[in-house]
Coordinates of C-alpha atoms in Angstrom, one line a residue:
Chain A
M1 CA 122.1 141.2 1.8
K2 CA 122.4 138.3 -0.6
V3 CA 124.5 135.6 0.9
V4 CA 125.8 132.5 -0.9
V5 CA 127.0 129.5 1.2
L6 CA 129.2 126.8 -0.2
T7 CA 128.6 123.5 1.5
K8 CA 130.0 120.0 1.2
Q9 CA 128.7 116.6 2.2
T10 CA 131.2 114.6 4.2
F11 CA 131.6 111.4 6.1
D12 CA 130.5 111.5 9.7
T13 CA 133.4 112.2 12.1
E14 CA 132.9 108.8 13.7
A15 CA 133.2 107.0 10.4
K16 CA 135.7 104.2 10.0
I17 CA 137.6 104.5 6.7
T18 CA 138.1 101.4 4.5
L19 CA 139.2 100.9 0.9
D20 CA 137.1 99.3 -1.8
A21 CA 138.3 96.7 -4.3
Q22 CA 139.7 99.5 -6.6
G23 CA 141.8 100.8 -3.7
K24 CA 139.7 103.9 -3.3
I25 CA 137.9 105.3 -0.2
N26 CA 134.9 103.1 0.3
P27 CA 131.7 105.1 0.9
E28 CA 129.5 102.0 1.5
G29 CA 127.7 102.1 4.8
V30 CA 129.1 105.4 6.0
S31 CA 126.7 107.9 7.3
L32 CA 127.0 111.3 5.6
I33 CA 126.6 114.7 7.2
M34 CA 127.0 118.4 6.3
N35 CA 130.7 119.3 6.8
P36 CA 130.6 120.6 10.4
Y37 CA 132.4 123.8 9.5
D38 CA 129.8 124.5 6.8
E39 CA 127.1 124.4 9.4
F40 CA 128.7 127.5 11.0
A41 CA 128.6 129.2 7.6
V42 CA 124.9 128.4 7.1
E43 CA 124.0 129.6 10.5
E44 CA 125.9 132.8 10.1
A45 CA 124.2 133.4 6.7
L46 CA 120.8 132.9 8.3
R47 CA 121.6 135.4 11.1
I48 CA 122.6 138.0 8.5
K49 CA 119.5 137.2 6.5
E50 CA 117.4 137.8 9.6
K51 CA 119.1 141.1 10.4
T52 CA 119.1 142.5 6.9
K53 CA 115.9 140.9 5.3
G54 CA 118.3 139.1 3.0
E55 CA 118.4 136.0 1.0
V56 CA 120.5 132.9 1.4
T57 CA 121.4 130.5 -1.4
V58 CA 123.2 127.3 -0.6
V59 CA 125.4 125.6 -3.2
S60 CA 126.9 122.1 -3.2
M61 CA 128.6 119.9 -5.6
G62 CA 128.1 116.1 -5.6
G63 CA 125.9 113.3 -6.5
P64 CA 122.2 113.0 -5.7
K65 CA 122.9 112.2 -2.1
A66 CA 124.3 115.7 -1.6
Q67 CA 120.7 116.9 -1.8
D68 CA 120.4 115.9 1.9
V69 CA 122.9 118.6 2.9
L70 CA 121.1 121.2 0.8
R71 CA 117.7 120.2 2.3
Q72 CA 119.2 120.5 5.8
A73 CA 120.3 124.0 5.0
L74 CA 116.9 124.8 3.5
A75 CA 115.2 123.4 6.6
M76 CA 117.4 125.6 8.8
G77 CA 116.1 128.6 6.8
A78 CA 118.0 129.0 3.6
D79 CA 115.9 130.2 0.7
R80 CA 117.1 128.3 -2.3
A81 CA 119.6 125.6 -3.2
V82 CA 121.8 124.8 -6.2
L83 CA 123.3 121.3 -6.6
I84 CA 125.9 120.8 -9.2
T85 CA 126.6 117.3 -10.4
P86 CA 129.6 117.4 -12.7
E87 CA 130.0 113.6 -13.1
L88 CA 133.7 113.6 -13.5
E89 CA 136.1 110.7 -12.9
E90 CA 138.8 112.8 -11.4
M91 CA 138.6 116.1 -9.6
D92 CA 140.8 118.2 -7.4
E93 CA 140.4 121.5 -5.6
Y94 CA 141.1 123.4 -8.8
T95 CA 138.2 121.5 -10.5
T96 CA 135.8 122.1 -7.6
A97 CA 136.6 125.8 -7.2
T98 CA 136.4 126.5 -11.0
I99 CA 132.9 124.9 -11.1
L100 CA 131.7 126.6 -7.9
A101 CA 133.0 130.0 -9.0
K102 CA 131.3 129.6 -12.3
A103 CA 128.0 128.8 -10.6
V104 CA 128.3 131.6 -8.1
S105 CA 129.2 134.1 -10.8
R106 CA 125.7 133.7 -12.3
M107 CA 124.2 134.8 -9.0
E108 CA 123.8 138.0 -7.2
Y109 CA 125.8 138.1 -3.9
D110 CA 127.2 140.5 -1.3
L111 CA 128.9 137.8 0.7
I112 CA 130.1 134.2 0.1
L113 CA 130.4 132.0 3.2
G114 CA 131.9 128.5 3.6
G115 CA 133.5 126.3 6.2
W116 CA 137.3 126.9 6.5
R117 CA 137.9 123.3 5.6
A118 CA 136.1 120.1 5.1
I119 CA 136.8 117.3 7.5
D120 CA 137.3 114.7 4.8
D121 CA 140.2 115.9 2.6
G122 CA 140.8 118.8 4.9
S123 CA 142.6 120.7 2.2
A124 CA 141.1 124.1 3.1
Q125 CA 141.6 125.7 -0.4
V126 CA 138.4 125.6 -2.3
A127 CA 136.9 128.8 -0.8
G128 CA 140.1 130.7 -1.2
R129 CA 140.4 129.6 -4.8
V130 CA 136.8 130.7 -5.5
A131 CA 137.7 134.1 -4.1
E132 CA 140.7 134.3 -6.4
I133 CA 138.7 133.3 -9.5
L134 CA 136.0 135.8 -8.7
G135 CA 138.5 138.5 -7.8
L136 CA 137.3 138.8 -4.3
P137 CA 139.2 139.2 -1.0
V138 CA 139.1 136.3 1.4
V139 CA 139.3 136.1 5.2
N140 CA 139.8 132.6 6.6
M141 CA 139.0 130.9 9.9
V142 CA 136.6 133.6 11.1
I143 CA 135.2 133.4 14.6
K144 CA 133.3 136.6 14.7
L145 CA 131.7 138.6 11.9
E146 CA 130.2 142.1 11.9
I147 CA 128.9 143.9 8.8
A148 CA 128.2 147.6 8.5
G149 CA 128.4 150.2 5.9
G150 CA 129.6 148.0 3.1
K151 CA 132.4 146.7 5.2
V152 CA 133.1 143.6 7.1
L153 CA 134.9 143.3 10.4
A154 CA 136.1 139.7 10.7
T155 CA 137.8 138.3 13.7
R156 CA 140.0 135.4 12.6
E157 CA 142.0 132.8 14.4
I158 CA 145.8 133.1 14.0
E159 CA 148.5 131.2 15.7
G160 CA 148.5 131.9 19.4
G161 CA 145.6 134.4 19.2
S162 CA 143.3 136.3 16.9
E163 CA 143.2 139.3 14.7
V164 CA 140.5 141.7 13.5
V165 CA 140.5 142.2 9.7
E166 CA 138.5 144.9 7.9
V167 CA 137.6 144.1 4.4
P168 CA 135.2 145.5 1.8
L169 CA 132.1 143.7 0.5
P170 CA 131.7 141.5 -1.5
V171 CA 134.1 139.1 0.2
V172 CA 134.6 135.3 0.8
I173 CA 134.6 134.4 4.5
T174 CA 135.4 131.0 5.9
A175 CA 134.0 129.9 9.2
Q176 CA 135.9 128.4 12.1
K177 CA 134.3 126.7 15.1
G178 CA 133.3 129.4 17.6
L179 CA 131.6 131.6 15.0
N180 CA 128.1 130.6 16.3
E181 CA 126.1 127.7 17.5
P182 CA 124.2 126.3 14.5
R183 CA 120.5 125.8 15.0
Y184 CA 118.7 122.5 14.5
P185 CA 116.0 122.5 11.8
T186 CA 112.5 122.7 13.2
M187 CA 109.7 120.3 12.0
K188 CA 108.1 123.4 10.3
G189 CA 111.4 124.2 8.7
I190 CA 111.7 120.6 7.4
M191 CA 108.2 120.7 5.9
Q192 CA 108.9 124.1 4.3
A193 CA 112.2 122.9 2.9
K194 CA 110.4 120.4 0.7
K195 CA 108.7 123.3 -1.2
K196 CA 111.8 125.5 -1.6
P197 CA 113.5 125.6 -5.0
M198 CA 116.5 123.3 -5.7
E199 CA 118.2 123.9 -9.0
K200 CA 120.1 120.9 -10.4
L201 CA 122.9 121.7 -12.8
A202 CA 125.3 119.6 -14.9
L203 CA 128.7 120.8 -16.0
S204 CA 127.3 121.8 -19.4
D205 CA 124.6 123.9 -17.8
L206 CA 127.4 126.1 -16.6
G207 CA 129.0 126.3 -20.0
L208 CA 132.0 124.3 -18.8
T209 CA 133.7 121.3 -20.3
A210 CA 135.6 118.5 -18.6
E211 CA 138.8 119.7 -20.1
E212 CA 138.4 123.2 -18.7
V213 CA 138.1 121.8 -15.2
A214 CA 140.6 119.0 -15.5
P215 CA 142.4 118.4 -12.2
K216 CA 146.0 119.6 -11.7
V217 CA 146.7 117.0 -9.0
R218 CA 146.2 113.3 -9.5
A219 CA 145.9 110.6 -6.9
L220 CA 148.3 107.7 -7.4
K221 CA 147.0 105.5 -4.5
Y222 CA 145.2 105.5 -1.3
F223 CA 146.3 103.5 1.8
L224 CA 145.4 103.1 5.4
P225 CA 147.8 103.8 8.2
S226 CA 149.5 100.8 9.8
P227 CA 147.8 100.1 13.1
R228 CA 149.7 101.0 16.2
A229 CA 150.9 98.1 18.2
Q230 CA 149.2 97.8 21.5
G231 CA 151.5 99.1 24.2
K232 CA 152.0 98.1 27.8
I233 CA 150.2 99.0 30.9
V234 CA 152.7 100.2 33.6
P235 CA 151.7 98.4 36.7
G236 CA 151.8 99.3 40.3
E237 CA 150.5 101.9 42.8
P238 CA 150.3 105.4 41.4
A239 CA 153.6 106.6 42.8
E240 CA 155.4 103.4 41.6
A241 CA 153.8 103.5 38.2
A242 CA 154.6 107.2 37.7
A243 CA 158.2 106.6 38.5
A244 CA 158.4 103.6 36.2
L245 CA 156.7 105.5 33.3
V246 CA 159.1 108.4 33.5
R247 CA 162.0 105.9 33.5
L248 CA 160.6 104.1 30.4
L249 CA 160.1 107.3 28.5
R250 CA 163.7 108.2 29.1
E251 CA 165.4 104.9 28.7
E252 CA 163.2 102.9 26.4
A253 CA 161.2 105.4 24.3
K254 CA 164.0 108.0 24.5
V255 CA 161.6 110.9 24.2
I256 CA 162.6 112.8 27.3
Chain B
M1 CA 171.1 124.6 -12.1
G2 CA 167.9 126.5 -12.7
K3 CA 164.2 126.5 -11.9
G4 CA 164.4 125.7 -8.3
I5 CA 162.7 124.1 -5.3
W6 CA 161.3 127.0 -3.3
V7 CA 160.6 127.1 0.4
Y8 CA 158.5 129.9 1.9
A9 CA 160.2 131.0 5.1
E10 CA 157.5 131.9 7.5
H11 CA 158.7 134.0 10.4
K12 CA 157.3 135.2 13.7
N13 CA 158.8 137.7 16.2
G14 CA 162.0 137.9 14.2
K15 CA 162.5 134.2 14.0
V16 CA 162.2 131.8 11.1
K17 CA 159.7 129.1 12.0
K18 CA 161.0 125.6 12.6
V19 CA 159.0 124.0 9.8
T20 CA 161.0 126.1 7.3
Y21 CA 164.1 124.1 8.3
E22 CA 162.2 120.9 8.0
M23 CA 161.1 121.9 4.4
L24 CA 164.7 123.0 3.5
G25 CA 165.9 119.5 4.4
A26 CA 163.4 117.9 2.0
A27 CA 163.9 120.6 -0.7
R28 CA 167.7 120.0 -0.6
Q29 CA 167.3 116.3 -1.3
L30 CA 164.9 116.9 -4.1
A31 CA 167.0 119.6 -5.6
D32 CA 170.1 117.4 -5.5
Q33 CA 168.3 114.6 -7.3
L34 CA 166.8 117.0 -9.9
A35 CA 170.1 119.1 -10.2
E36 CA 168.2 122.2 -9.4
E37 CA 168.7 124.9 -6.8
V38 CA 167.0 125.5 -3.4
A39 CA 165.6 128.9 -2.9
A40 CA 164.0 130.3 0.2
V41 CA 161.5 133.2 0.0
I42 CA 161.2 135.6 2.9
I43 CA 158.6 138.3 2.9
G44 CA 158.1 141.1 5.4
K45 CA 159.6 144.3 6.7
E46 CA 163.3 144.3 7.6
V47 CA 163.6 140.6 7.3
G48 CA 166.8 140.5 5.2
E49 CA 168.9 139.6 8.3
L50 CA 167.1 136.3 8.6
A51 CA 168.5 135.3 5.2
S52 CA 171.9 134.1 6.5
A53 CA 170.3 131.4 8.7
L54 CA 168.5 130.1 5.6
G55 CA 171.8 129.6 3.8
E56 CA 173.2 127.6 6.7
Y57 CA 170.2 125.3 6.4
G58 CA 170.7 124.5 2.7
A59 CA 169.2 127.4 0.7
D60 CA 171.4 128.3 -2.4
K61 CA 169.5 131.5 -2.9
V62 CA 167.2 133.7 -0.7
Y63 CA 164.7 136.0 -2.3
V64 CA 163.9 138.8 0.1
V65 CA 160.7 140.8 -0.5
E66 CA 160.8 143.8 1.9
N67 CA 158.2 146.5 2.1
D68 CA 156.6 148.5 4.8
A69 CA 153.2 147.4 3.6
L70 CA 154.2 143.8 4.3
A71 CA 155.1 144.4 7.9
E72 CA 152.2 142.2 8.9
Y73 CA 150.8 139.2 7.1
T74 CA 147.8 140.0 4.8
T75 CA 146.4 137.5 2.3
D76 CA 146.4 140.0 -0.6
G77 CA 149.9 141.5 0.1
Y78 CA 151.7 138.2 0.6
T79 CA 149.9 136.5 -2.3
R80 CA 150.9 139.2 -4.7
A81 CA 154.5 139.1 -3.4
L82 CA 154.9 135.3 -3.6
A83 CA 152.9 134.8 -6.8
G84 CA 154.6 137.7 -8.4
L85 CA 158.0 136.3 -7.6
A86 CA 157.0 132.8 -8.9
L87 CA 155.6 134.2 -12.1
E88 CA 158.9 135.9 -12.7
H89 CA 161.2 132.9 -11.9
R90 CA 159.0 129.9 -12.7
P91 CA 160.2 127.5 -10.0
T92 CA 159.6 123.8 -10.2
A93 CA 158.0 123.6 -6.8
I94 CA 157.0 125.8 -3.9
F95 CA 156.6 124.4 -0.3
L96 CA 155.0 126.2 2.5
G97 CA 154.5 125.2 6.1
C98 CA 151.0 123.9 6.8
T99 CA 150.3 126.6 9.4
V100 CA 147.5 129.1 9.6
Q101 CA 149.5 131.5 7.4
G102 CA 150.9 128.9 5.1
R103 CA 147.5 127.4 4.3
D104 CA 146.0 130.8 3.7
L105 CA 148.7 131.9 1.4
A106 CA 149.2 128.6 -0.5
A107 CA 145.6 128.4 -1.7
Q108 CA 145.6 131.9 -3.1
V109 CA 149.0 131.6 -4.8
A110 CA 148.1 128.1 -6.3
Q111 CA 145.0 129.5 -7.9
R112 CA 146.7 132.6 -9.2
L113 CA 149.4 130.4 -10.7
Q114 CA 146.7 128.0 -12.1
T115 CA 148.4 125.0 -10.4
G116 CA 147.7 122.2 -8.0
L117 CA 148.2 122.3 -4.3
C118 CA 148.6 119.3 -2.0
T119 CA 148.1 120.4 1.6
D120 CA 149.3 119.0 4.9
C121 CA 151.9 116.7 3.4
T122 CA 153.8 114.3 5.6
K123 CA 156.1 112.9 2.9
V124 CA 157.9 114.4 -0.1
E125 CA 159.9 112.2 -2.4
L126 CA 160.9 111.7 -6.0
Q127 CA 159.3 108.7 -7.7
D128 CA 159.9 108.0 -11.4
G129 CA 161.2 111.5 -11.7
Q130 CA 158.1 113.1 -10.3
I131 CA 157.7 115.0 -7.1
T132 CA 155.4 112.7 -5.1
L133 CA 153.5 113.9 -2.1
T134 CA 151.8 111.9 0.6
R135 CA 149.1 113.5 2.8
P136 CA 146.7 112.2 5.4
I137 CA 142.9 112.5 4.6
Y138 CA 140.0 112.0 7.0
A139 CA 142.3 113.5 9.6
G140 CA 144.8 110.6 9.3
K141 CA 142.3 107.7 9.0
A142 CA 143.7 107.2 5.5
F143 CA 146.5 108.6 3.3
V144 CA 146.7 109.5 -0.4
Q145 CA 149.7 109.8 -2.6
V146 CA 149.5 112.4 -5.3
V147 CA 151.4 114.0 -8.1
C148 CA 151.0 117.2 -10.1
P149 CA 152.0 115.8 -13.5
E150 CA 151.9 118.9 -15.7
A151 CA 151.1 122.2 -14.0
R152 CA 154.0 124.0 -12.5
P153 CA 155.0 124.8 -9.9
V154 CA 154.1 121.8 -7.9
M155 CA 152.8 123.3 -4.7
A156 CA 152.5 121.7 -1.3
T157 CA 152.0 122.7 2.3
I158 CA 154.0 120.6 4.7
R159 CA 152.9 119.5 8.1
P160 CA 155.1 120.8 10.9
N161 CA 157.0 118.5 13.1
V162 CA 157.1 115.5 10.7
L163 CA 160.0 115.9 8.3
P164 CA 163.5 115.9 9.9
P165 CA 165.0 119.4 9.9
A166 CA 168.1 120.1 7.8
E167 CA 171.4 120.0 9.6
P168 CA 172.8 123.5 9.7
Q169 CA 176.3 124.0 8.2
A170 CA 178.0 126.9 9.9
G171 CA 179.4 129.3 7.4
R172 CA 177.4 128.1 4.4
T173 CA 175.9 131.1 2.7
A174 CA 173.2 131.7 0.2
E175 CA 173.0 134.3 -2.5
V176 CA 170.7 137.0 -1.3
V177 CA 168.4 138.5 -4.0
M178 CA 166.5 141.6 -3.0
A179 CA 163.3 141.4 -5.0
D180 CA 162.7 145.2 -5.0
D181 CA 160.5 145.0 -8.1
V182 CA 157.8 142.9 -6.3
Q183 CA 155.1 145.2 -5.0
P184 CA 152.3 144.3 -2.6
G185 CA 149.8 146.5 -4.5
D186 CA 146.4 147.2 -3.1
I187 CA 145.7 145.2 0.1
R188 CA 142.0 144.8 0.8
Q189 CA 142.5 143.2 4.2
I190 CA 143.3 145.8 6.8
I191 CA 144.5 144.4 10.1
K192 CA 142.8 146.5 12.8
E193 CA 143.8 144.6 15.9
V194 CA 145.9 141.7 16.9
V195 CA 145.3 139.9 20.1
R196 CA 147.9 137.4 21.2
Q197 CA 147.5 135.2 24.2
V198 CA 150.6 135.5 26.2
S199 CA 151.9 132.0 26.6
S200 CA 155.3 130.7 27.2
R201 CA 154.2 127.4 25.8
P202 CA 154.9 126.2 22.3
E203 CA 152.3 126.0 19.5
L204 CA 150.3 122.8 19.6
T205 CA 151.2 121.9 16.0
E206 CA 154.9 122.5 16.6
A207 CA 155.3 121.1 20.1
D208 CA 157.6 118.2 20.7
I209 CA 155.5 117.2 23.7
I210 CA 151.8 117.6 24.3
V211 CA 149.9 117.1 27.5
S212 CA 146.2 116.7 26.7
G213 CA 143.0 116.5 28.8
G214 CA 139.6 115.0 28.1
R215 CA 136.2 114.8 29.8
G216 CA 137.9 113.1 32.7
M217 CA 139.4 116.5 33.7
K218 CA 136.0 117.4 35.0
S219 CA 136.5 121.2 35.0
A220 CA 138.4 124.0 33.4
E221 CA 140.2 124.7 36.7
N222 CA 141.6 121.2 36.8
F223 CA 143.6 121.8 33.6
K224 CA 146.0 123.5 35.9
I225 CA 147.5 120.2 36.8
L226 CA 148.2 119.5 33.1
E227 CA 149.7 123.0 32.7
E228 CA 152.1 122.3 35.6
L229 CA 153.2 119.1 34.0
A230 CA 153.5 120.8 30.6
D231 CA 155.7 123.6 32.0
V232 CA 158.1 121.1 33.5
L233 CA 158.4 119.4 30.1
G234 CA 158.3 122.5 27.9
A235 CA 155.1 121.1 26.4
A236 CA 151.9 122.4 24.9
V237 CA 148.5 121.7 26.4
G238 CA 145.8 120.2 24.3
A239 CA 142.2 119.0 24.8
S240 CA 139.7 116.5 23.4
R241 CA 136.5 117.6 21.7
A242 CA 134.6 116.3 24.8
A243 CA 136.6 118.7 27.0
V244 CA 136.1 121.6 24.6
D245 CA 132.4 120.9 24.3
A246 CA 132.0 120.8 28.0
G247 CA 133.6 124.2 28.2
Y248 CA 136.8 123.0 30.0
A249 CA 139.1 124.4 27.3
P250 CA 138.9 126.7 24.3
H251 CA 138.6 125.3 20.8
S252 CA 142.1 126.6 19.9
M253 CA 143.3 123.7 22.2
Q254 CA 141.2 121.0 20.5
V255 CA 143.1 118.0 19.0
G256 CA 141.2 115.8 16.6
Q257 CA 139.3 115.7 13.4
T258 CA 137.5 119.0 14.1
G259 CA 140.5 120.5 15.8
K260 CA 144.2 120.4 15.2
T261 CA 146.1 117.5 13.9
V262 CA 149.4 117.0 15.8
S263 CA 152.5 114.9 15.5
P264 CA 154.6 115.4 18.6
Q265 CA 157.4 113.1 19.9
L266 CA 155.3 112.5 23.0
Y267 CA 151.6 112.8 23.6
I268 CA 150.3 112.4 27.1
A269 CA 146.5 111.8 27.1
C270 CA 144.9 112.4 30.5
G271 CA 141.3 111.4 31.0
I272 CA 140.7 111.0 27.3
S273 CA 138.6 108.0 26.3
G274 CA 140.0 107.8 22.7
A275 CA 137.1 108.6 20.4
I276 CA 137.9 107.8 16.8
Q277 CA 137.9 111.5 15.8
H278 CA 140.4 112.2 18.6
L279 CA 142.7 109.4 17.6
A280 CA 142.6 110.7 14.1
G281 CA 144.2 114.0 15.3
M282 CA 147.0 112.5 17.3
G283 CA 147.5 109.0 16.0
S284 CA 150.8 110.0 14.2
S285 CA 152.4 111.0 17.5
K286 CA 155.7 109.0 18.0
V287 CA 155.0 107.9 21.5
I288 CA 151.5 108.0 23.2
V289 CA 151.0 107.8 26.9
A290 CA 147.5 107.3 28.3
I291 CA 146.3 107.9 31.8
N292 CA 142.7 106.8 32.4
K293 CA 140.9 105.1 35.2
D294 CA 138.9 102.9 32.8
P295 CA 141.0 100.0 31.7
E296 CA 138.7 99.4 28.8
A297 CA 139.1 102.9 27.4
N298 CA 139.9 103.0 23.6
I299 CA 142.9 105.2 24.2
F300 CA 144.8 102.2 25.6
K301 CA 144.6 100.5 22.2
V302 CA 146.8 103.1 20.7
A303 CA 148.9 104.0 23.7
D304 CA 152.5 102.8 23.9
Y305 CA 152.4 103.2 27.7
G306 CA 149.4 103.3 29.9
I307 CA 148.6 103.9 33.5
V308 CA 145.2 102.7 34.7
G309 CA 144.4 105.1 37.5
D310 CA 143.0 108.4 38.7
L311 CA 144.6 111.2 36.7
F312 CA 144.2 113.6 39.6
E313 CA 146.6 111.3 41.6
V314 CA 148.9 110.2 38.7
V315 CA 149.5 113.5 36.9
P316 CA 150.9 115.4 39.9
L317 CA 153.1 112.4 40.6
L318 CA 154.4 112.4 37.0
T319 CA 155.1 116.1 37.3
R320 CA 157.2 115.4 40.4
E321 CA 159.1 112.6 38.8
F322 CA 159.8 114.6 35.6
R323 CA 160.9 117.6 37.7
R324 CA 163.3 115.3 39.5
L325 CA 164.6 113.7 36.3
L326 CA 165.1 117.1 34.6
G327 CA 166.7 118.7 37.6
K328 CA 163.9 121.3 37.9
E329 CA 163.3 120.8 41.6

């Protein structure tokens, strides 16, 4: 099976967010990681590769730093990587999906995997849009994946439970935590990754123009939440404090 | 009157989800300012009888798409139904709840309609004549305000529990439009099995009160004391990433940047240190209570009320006090 994995580089979960002089999110000094949900997607792709003697291509969009994410996936065991650097001022999910879909459409694939959302903008729509553009079905938030006879049985998280969805290949599947336990790259993997092919593409290499991928949504401004005022410690022995807290929640906070 | 602000009415077990009423409140305000109508869209099998409630909450019109093939939610079936209806009537905006189903559906419909989608919005307003949407990014560590200047409809998913629900007006009715011409077509996703955990507790993302446990819970069994407190309060039970990673709770209970983002009226954090990625997921709660034996724990910096003490002692005492207060002895 040929598997394509869509990955994104994101800020680390412990990153503190600040704004720069232009009022945009400041990337200075923030450590970057592979979006954690994409790690599950890469891991699942590798397991399928190992079972089916398949091939895994990882695709990412971003500046030169995004290579780190692709190298990590290669070190885990992916075969080749594609980095698209569109150099656009403004983008939205429509932009990203249009570009990724165009890149993927030039590849051979049986299955496209990605994380169900990225932890930065968390919009959870790029993979679904890619599916729509490519005319493929999509199953989101998958926690278990079985493939047999040209079909996929995907167990996905729904509210208050899960459901098993049968869907034909090729298909877009997005990974939820619980799908697997991603492996760490080995030293040997890291060394091998350096020799694996990484294709670098600009927008024009995909035959796209900035106009064709112009965003539908535009950001007006970014802002930080107002910090919460420090509250009060309810004093006293446990029984006393518990009684006082319950009283405060009813009479002062009025939430009970 | 024309065009319309549409609200997708998600329903479960024969009941319209609460976030629908929250969206109808916002839609009504926008529609009045824009001199447009509010329409609700309800999709499923035998769902027409839910239409009357939508009228009471402010819908002028309810589009009903009923089909046996739409008895359960599938991405393909519901996308075709909602996108088909939108292509026919060209609304100004479509709002969906930012739920598992709403997120899934919104992305597909937005792409099919070649429009923008702003997800997980916490504010909807009209600014300079444009529908302006505010949404948290980095799980609430920052916010962005966006517009969709040209493409129509403007699409957004709205975070449950944030916007005030519309006030129902008894006797107010909506025009019910049976959209019989909308067909689900080929549905590639076949639902083979649905497993629902039987729980009398509310969904985490919709709960008014959440009782949450962290590493300080020390074991899965100990979550029982949180469940007892939750059941007295009619609350949901959540967990921090540390608790989930330690195997004390399933991931479906995780609150934080790699779990669920919640905005309850009251969040009671028990044995949670307050890692930045957890605070991101619950920082928009109205009132935060922290119980932790470490007075230096980060969680106290965001808590409105804190008790420094052993949660195994304090939580059962709280349960007893609430039981007394609420007359549940």
